[in-house]
């Protein structure tokens, strides 16, 4: 397909091809998802009738400002378009560098399809090799969760914003964990989620149906194989 010089705009334009009139569309968070919100809003202005569920307050604000109707989780979501921080060969993901992982998880689960938009540098052989694994934690449990994450040798660092703990849309905080390459993401996921006070992790295993990758000027689709 034709490309623009901005890979995120190119990805967003490609993703529009999956949206049809009448759909309820899940809107992810972050730069790639933001590009999709802008592209979708342009279609809405041209008369496309869709409603959307947002995965963060920031995305909801952007979508409303641009004229997209935001609704709750009452309706079945046809597809969610989101970004990711890492994508491996099984199309498992690390998400949450933008801090929206919990609502991204819920909206992905409520969607028939999750479509992920990334530039090619996000493709990895092994999850955990590009950046930290975010873990959202209830504030009351912070000291305890820190100890348990340290016991798992995950080197948790409380995420800060303006020198204060970063607070999520759900009024929780995030530990960014330096996992190194993750040998068995499913096992790690289970161990972290078993810690009382942990709300969720940025490991999204088996959720993505399709990953659209921008590589220079070209776009390719990676489709999840049945497991
Ligand atoms: C938000 O919490 C994240 O899961 C984002 O989807 C992810 O960090 C990718 O963001 P970018 O598209 O901004 O790289």
mmCIF file of C-alpha atoms and ligand atoms in Angstrom:
data_model
loop_
_atom_site.group_PDB
_atom_site.id
_atom_site.type_symbol
_atom_site.label_atom_id
_atom_site.label_comp_id
_atom_site.label_asym_id
_atom_site.label_seq_id
_atom_site.Cartn_x
_atom_site.Cartn_y
_atom_site.Cartn_z
ATOM 1 C CA UNK A 1 0.000 0.000 0.000
ATOM 2 C CA UNK A 2 1.036 3.638 -0.345
ATOM 3 C CA UNK A 3 3.078 4.908 2.576
ATOM 4 C CA UNK A 4 3.671 8.296 4.134
ATOM 5 C CA UNK A 5 6.982 9.372 5.681
ATOM 6 C CA UNK A 6 5.561 8.935 9.175
ATOM 7 C CA UNK A 7 5.529 5.188 9.972
ATOM 8 C CA UNK A 8 2.906 5.623 12.689
ATOM 9 C CA UNK A 9 0.572 7.423 10.281
ATOM 10 C CA UNK A 10 1.186 4.646 7.745
ATOM 11 C CA UNK A 11 0.347 1.989 10.338
ATOM 12 C CA UNK A 12 -2.756 3.895 11.378
ATOM 13 C CA UNK A 13 -3.950 4.237 7.782
ATOM 14 C CA UNK A 14 -3.453 0.491 7.298
ATOM 15 C CA UNK A 15 -5.428 -0.308 10.447
ATOM 16 C CA UNK A 16 -8.380 1.756 9.213
ATOM 17 C CA UNK A 17 -8.905 -0.995 6.661
ATOM 18 C CA UNK A 18 -10.100 -3.299 9.454
ATOM 19 C CA UNK A 19 -12.828 -0.940 10.675
ATOM 20 C CA UNK A 20 -16.365 -1.053 9.312
ATOM 21 C CA UNK A 21 -19.396 1.149 9.813
ATOM 22 C CA UNK A 22 -21.265 0.442 13.038
ATOM 23 C CA UNK A 23 -18.270 -1.109 14.835
ATOM 24 C CA UNK A 24 -17.416 -0.479 18.439
ATOM 25 C CA UNK A 25 -13.645 0.038 18.282
ATOM 26 C CA UNK A 26 -11.203 -0.313 21.173
ATOM 27 C CA UNK A 27 -8.659 2.496 21.242
ATOM 28 C CA UNK A 28 -5.242 1.683 22.700
ATOM 29 C CA UNK A 29 -2.823 4.079 24.357
ATOM 30 C CA UNK A 30 0.533 5.502 23.319
ATOM 31 C CA UNK A 31 1.916 6.957 20.113
ATOM 32 C CA UNK A 32 0.840 4.277 17.628
ATOM 33 C CA UNK A 33 -2.633 4.122 19.123
ATOM 34 C CA UNK A 34 -2.797 7.929 19.100
ATOM 35 C CA UNK A 35 -1.989 7.961 15.389
ATOM 36 C CA UNK A 36 -4.847 5.511 14.857
ATOM 37 C CA UNK A 37 -7.248 7.714 16.872
ATOM 38 C CA UNK A 38 -6.365 10.660 14.628
ATOM 39 C CA UNK A 39 -6.839 8.618 11.463
ATOM 40 C CA UNK A 40 -10.143 7.209 12.700
ATOM 41 C CA UNK A 41 -11.364 10.675 13.661
ATOM 42 C CA UNK A 42 -10.707 11.893 10.115
ATOM 43 C CA UNK A 43 -12.948 9.080 8.844
ATOM 44 C CA UNK A 44 -15.601 9.934 11.407
ATOM 45 C CA UNK A 45 -15.579 13.516 10.178
ATOM 46 C CA UNK A 46 -16.130 12.096 6.683
ATOM 47 C CA UNK A 47 -19.247 10.295 7.942
ATOM 48 C CA UNK A 48 -18.051 6.882 9.234
ATOM 49 C CA UNK A 49 -20.331 5.845 12.099
ATOM 50 C CA UNK A 50 -18.397 4.125 14.912
ATOM 51 C CA UNK A 51 -18.303 4.233 18.691
ATOM 52 C CA UNK A 52 -15.169 3.592 20.733
ATOM 53 C CA UNK A 53 -13.958 2.315 24.089
ATOM 54 C CA UNK A 54 -10.755 3.970 25.331
ATOM 55 C CA UNK A 55 -7.941 2.244 27.246
ATOM 56 C CA UNK A 56 -6.835 5.410 29.059
ATOM 57 C CA UNK A 57 -8.117 8.812 30.097
ATOM 58 C CA UNK A 58 -5.582 10.382 27.727
ATOM 59 C CA UNK A 59 -6.912 8.422 24.754
ATOM 60 C CA UNK A 60 -10.513 9.153 25.766
ATOM 61 C CA UNK A 61 -9.750 12.882 25.885
ATOM 62 C CA UNK A 62 -8.037 12.847 22.485
ATOM 63 C CA UNK A 63 -10.843 10.846 20.888
ATOM 64 C CA UNK A 64 -13.586 13.082 22.304
ATOM 65 C CA UNK A 65 -11.735 16.238 21.246
ATOM 66 C CA UNK A 66 -11.566 14.849 17.718
ATOM 67 C CA UNK A 67 -15.250 13.927 17.634
ATOM 68 C CA UNK A 68 -15.233 10.178 18.331
ATOM 69 C CA UNK A 69 -18.025 8.991 20.620
ATOM 70 C CA UNK A 70 -16.626 7.197 23.683
ATOM 71 C CA UNK A 71 -18.756 4.490 25.289
ATOM 72 C CA UNK A 72 -18.322 1.941 28.105
ATOM 73 C CA UNK A 73 -17.880 -1.801 28.005
ATOM 74 C CA UNK A 74 -21.599 -2.549 27.549
ATOM 75 C CA UNK A 75 -21.198 -3.290 23.842
ATOM 76 C CA UNK A 76 -19.114 -6.075 22.275
ATOM 77 C CA UNK A 77 -15.924 -4.562 20.876
ATOM 78 C CA UNK A 78 -15.256 -5.655 17.311
ATOM 79 C CA UNK A 79 -11.571 -4.828 17.279
ATOM 80 C CA UNK A 80 -9.040 -2.986 19.389
ATOM 81 C CA UNK A 81 -6.102 -1.205 17.813
ATOM 82 C CA UNK A 82 -3.182 -0.686 20.160
ATOM 83 C CA UNK A 83 0.609 -0.424 20.265
ATOM 84 C CA UNK A 84 3.197 -2.548 22.065
ATOM 85 C CA UNK A 85 6.681 -2.185 23.471
ATOM 86 C CA UNK A 86 7.968 -5.616 22.414
ATOM 87 C CA UNK A 87 6.594 -8.328 20.112
ATOM 88 C CA UNK A 88 8.135 -11.799 19.908
ATOM 89 C CA UNK A 89 7.832 -14.468 17.211
ATOM 90 C CA UNK A 90 4.688 -15.947 18.830
ATOM 91 C CA UNK A 91 3.144 -12.463 18.809
ATOM 92 C CA UNK A 92 3.334 -12.322 22.576
ATOM 93 C CA UNK A 93 3.797 -8.786 23.819
ATOM 94 C CA UNK A 94 5.164 -6.532 26.477
ATOM 95 C CA UNK A 95 2.930 -3.495 26.927
ATOM 96 C CA UNK A 96 2.497 -0.762 29.488
ATOM 97 C CA UNK A 97 5.434 1.568 29.033
ATOM 98 C CA UNK A 98 2.736 4.235 28.746
ATOM 99 C CA UNK A 99 1.149 3.049 31.991
ATOM 100 C CA UNK A 100 -2.226 1.955 30.583
ATOM 101 C CA UNK A 101 -1.741 -1.814 30.823
ATOM 102 C CA UNK A 102 -4.700 -2.685 33.063
ATOM 103 C CA UNK A 103 -7.348 -1.042 30.911
ATOM 104 C CA UNK A 104 -5.541 -2.279 27.801
ATOM 105 C CA UNK A 105 -5.878 -5.809 29.184
ATOM 106 C CA UNK A 106 -9.583 -5.377 29.930
ATOM 107 C CA UNK A 107 -10.394 -3.840 26.559
ATOM 108 C CA UNK A 108 -8.354 -6.503 24.731
ATOM 109 C CA UNK A 109 -10.261 -9.222 26.574
ATOM 110 C CA UNK A 110 -13.569 -7.577 25.681
ATOM 111 C CA UNK A 111 -12.628 -7.413 21.981
ATOM 112 C CA UNK A 112 -13.096 -9.976 19.243
ATOM 113 C CA UNK A 113 -9.685 -9.042 17.798
ATOM 114 C CA UNK A 114 -6.650 -7.169 19.058
ATOM 115 C CA UNK A 115 -4.591 -5.541 16.322
ATOM 116 C CA UNK A 116 -1.163 -4.271 17.312
ATOM 117 C CA UNK A 117 0.727 -1.543 15.449
ATOM 118 C CA UNK A 118 4.505 -1.400 15.816
ATOM 119 C CA UNK A 119 7.608 -0.241 14.031
ATOM 120 C CA UNK A 120 10.061 -3.031 13.289
ATOM 121 C CA UNK A 121 12.520 -2.247 16.095
ATOM 122 C CA UNK A 122 9.888 -3.532 18.546
ATOM 123 C CA UNK A 123 10.234 -7.076 17.148
ATOM 124 C CA UNK A 124 12.385 -9.212 19.465
ATOM 125 C CA UNK A 125 13.482 -12.804 19.648
ATOM 126 C CA UNK A 126 12.911 -12.931 23.384
ATOM 127 C CA UNK A 127 10.614 -10.718 25.459
ATOM 128 C CA UNK A 128 12.427 -8.616 28.049
ATOM 129 C CA UNK A 129 15.303 -7.621 25.821
ATOM 130 C CA UNK A 130 14.320 -4.050 24.894
ATOM 131 C CA UNK A 131 13.101 -2.565 28.140
ATOM 132 C CA UNK A 132 11.489 -3.152 31.512
ATOM 133 C CA UNK A 133 8.394 -5.180 32.276
ATOM 134 C CA UNK A 134 5.782 -2.930 33.916
ATOM 135 C CA UNK A 135 3.869 -4.333 36.890
ATOM 136 C CA UNK A 136 0.893 -2.362 38.258
ATOM 137 C CA UNK A 137 0.577 -2.514 42.038
ATOM 138 C CA UNK A 138 -1.925 -1.253 44.594
ATOM 139 C CA UNK A 139 -0.290 1.603 46.598
ATOM 140 C CA UNK A 140 -0.986 -0.060 49.984
ATOM 141 C CA UNK A 141 1.019 -3.112 48.887
ATOM 142 C CA UNK A 142 4.079 -1.285 47.500
ATOM 143 C CA UNK A 143 6.721 -2.286 50.099
ATOM 144 C CA UNK A 144 5.513 -5.897 50.152
ATOM 145 C CA UNK A 145 5.302 -6.193 46.359
ATOM 146 C CA UNK A 146 8.751 -4.640 46.016
ATOM 147 C CA UNK A 147 10.200 -7.352 48.304
ATOM 148 C CA UNK A 148 8.426 -10.159 46.469
ATOM 149 C CA UNK A 149 9.520 -8.822 43.055
ATOM 150 C CA UNK A 150 13.078 -8.577 44.398
ATOM 151 C CA UNK A 151 12.798 -12.194 45.578
ATOM 152 C CA UNK A 152 12.050 -13.059 41.931
ATOM 153 C CA UNK A 153 15.227 -11.115 40.984
ATOM 154 C CA UNK A 154 13.252 -8.684 38.850
ATOM 155 C CA UNK A 155 14.971 -5.498 40.092
ATOM 156 C CA UNK A 156 11.741 -3.487 40.508
ATOM 157 C CA UNK A 157 12.024 0.300 40.134
ATOM 158 C CA UNK A 158 9.048 2.425 41.129
ATOM 159 C CA UNK A 159 8.078 4.507 38.102
ATOM 160 C CA UNK A 160 8.364 8.237 38.772
ATOM 161 C CA UNK A 161 6.904 11.291 37.102
ATOM 162 C CA UNK A 162 8.207 14.707 38.121
ATOM 163 C CA UNK A 163 10.069 12.987 40.979
ATOM 164 C CA UNK A 164 6.852 11.565 42.441
ATOM 165 C CA UNK A 165 5.401 8.078 41.953
ATOM 166 C CA UNK A 166 3.610 7.822 38.616
ATOM 167 C CA UNK A 167 -0.103 7.205 39.299
ATOM 168 C CA UNK A 168 -2.132 5.199 36.796
ATOM 169 C CA UNK A 169 -5.702 5.931 35.694
ATOM 170 C CA UNK A 170 -6.705 3.309 38.273
ATOM 171 C CA UNK A 171 -4.893 5.178 41.100
ATOM 172 C CA UNK A 172 -2.192 2.528 41.327
ATOM 173 C CA UNK A 173 1.575 2.699 40.820
ATOM 174 C CA UNK A 174 3.944 0.846 38.527
ATOM 175 C CA UNK A 175 7.124 -1.088 39.166
ATOM 176 C CA UNK A 176 9.299 -1.277 36.061
ATOM 177 C CA UNK A 177 11.078 -4.609 36.363
ATOM 178 C CA UNK A 178 14.437 -5.322 34.798
ATOM 179 C CA UNK A 179 13.726 -8.921 33.879
ATOM 180 C CA UNK A 180 16.415 -9.442 31.253
ATOM 181 C CA UNK A 181 15.442 -11.970 28.556
ATOM 182 C CA UNK A 182 12.362 -13.875 29.764
ATOM 183 C CA UNK A 183 12.819 -17.627 29.231
ATOM 184 C CA UNK A 184 9.242 -18.593 30.005
ATOM 185 C CA UNK A 185 6.843 -15.621 29.922
ATOM 186 C CA UNK A 186 3.831 -17.699 31.030
ATOM 187 C CA UNK A 187 5.612 -18.941 34.154
ATOM 188 C CA UNK A 188 6.883 -15.465 35.017
ATOM 189 C CA UNK A 189 3.406 -14.036 34.471
ATOM 190 C CA UNK A 190 1.954 -16.585 36.875
ATOM 191 C CA UNK A 191 4.573 -15.899 39.559
ATOM 192 C CA UNK A 192 4.105 -12.124 39.430
ATOM 193 C CA UNK A 193 0.330 -12.274 39.375
ATOM 194 C CA UNK A 194 0.375 -14.582 42.401
ATOM 195 C CA UNK A 195 1.768 -11.732 44.551
ATOM 196 C CA UNK A 196 -1.099 -10.147 46.527
ATOM 197 C CA UNK A 197 -1.314 -6.457 45.630
ATOM 198 C CA UNK A 198 -0.194 -6.955 42.037
ATOM 199 C CA UNK A 199 -3.010 -5.843 39.753
ATOM 200 C CA UNK A 200 -1.492 -6.873 36.429
ATOM 201 C CA UNK A 201 1.689 -7.159 34.399
ATOM 202 C CA UNK A 202 2.643 -5.909 30.964
ATOM 203 C CA UNK A 203 2.917 -9.447 29.596
ATOM 204 C CA UNK A 204 0.173 -9.905 26.985
ATOM 205 C CA UNK A 205 0.407 -13.552 26.003
ATOM 206 C CA UNK A 206 -1.834 -14.842 23.240
ATOM 207 C CA UNK A 207 -3.937 -11.666 23.056
ATOM 208 C CA UNK A 208 -2.783 -10.262 19.689
ATOM 209 C CA UNK A 209 -4.545 -11.618 16.616
ATOM 210 C CA UNK A 210 -2.593 -9.539 14.166
ATOM 211 C CA UNK A 211 0.546 -7.414 14.401
ATOM 212 C CA UNK A 212 1.080 -4.790 11.715
ATOM 213 C CA UNK A 213 4.752 -3.886 11.351
ATOM 214 C CA UNK A 214 6.152 -0.785 9.678
ATOM 215 C CA UNK A 215 9.625 -1.409 8.373
ATOM 216 C CA UNK A 216 11.034 1.591 6.556
ATOM 217 C CA UNK A 217 8.512 2.238 3.812
ATOM 218 C CA UNK A 218 6.911 -1.189 3.873
ATOM 219 C CA UNK A 219 4.083 -2.630 5.928
ATOM 220 C CA UNK A 220 3.621 -6.293 6.721
ATOM 221 C CA UNK A 221 1.074 -8.258 8.704
ATOM 222 C CA UNK A 222 2.009 -11.011 11.159
ATOM 223 C CA UNK A 223 -0.921 -13.273 11.953
ATOM 224 C CA UNK A 224 -1.096 -15.299 15.152
ATOM 225 C CA UNK A 225 -0.951 -19.033 14.575
ATOM 226 C CA UNK A 226 -3.214 -21.340 16.559
ATOM 227 C CA UNK A 227 -1.406 -22.781 19.604
HETATM 228 C C1 LIG B 1 0.613 1.957 26.906
HETATM 229 O O1 LIG B 1 0.500 1.598 28.247
HETATM 230 C C2 LIG B 1 1.379 0.935 26.174
HETATM 231 O O2 LIG B 1 0.980 -0.386 26.323
HETATM 232 C C3 LIG B 1 1.589 1.281 24.714
HETATM 233 O O3 LIG B 1 0.665 0.657 23.890
HETATM 234 C C4 LIG B 1 2.956 0.855 24.385
HETATM 235 O O4 LIG B 1 3.806 1.417 25.373
HETATM 236 C C5 LIG B 1 3.406 1.301 23.006
HETATM 237 O O5 LIG B 1 3.426 2.678 22.964
HETATM 238 P P1 LIG B 1 3.983 3.478 21.715
HETATM 239 O O6 LIG B 1 3.083 3.197 20.570
HETATM 240 O O7 LIG B 1 3.935 4.898 22.202
HETATM 241 O O8 LIG B 1 5.396 3.012 21.499
#
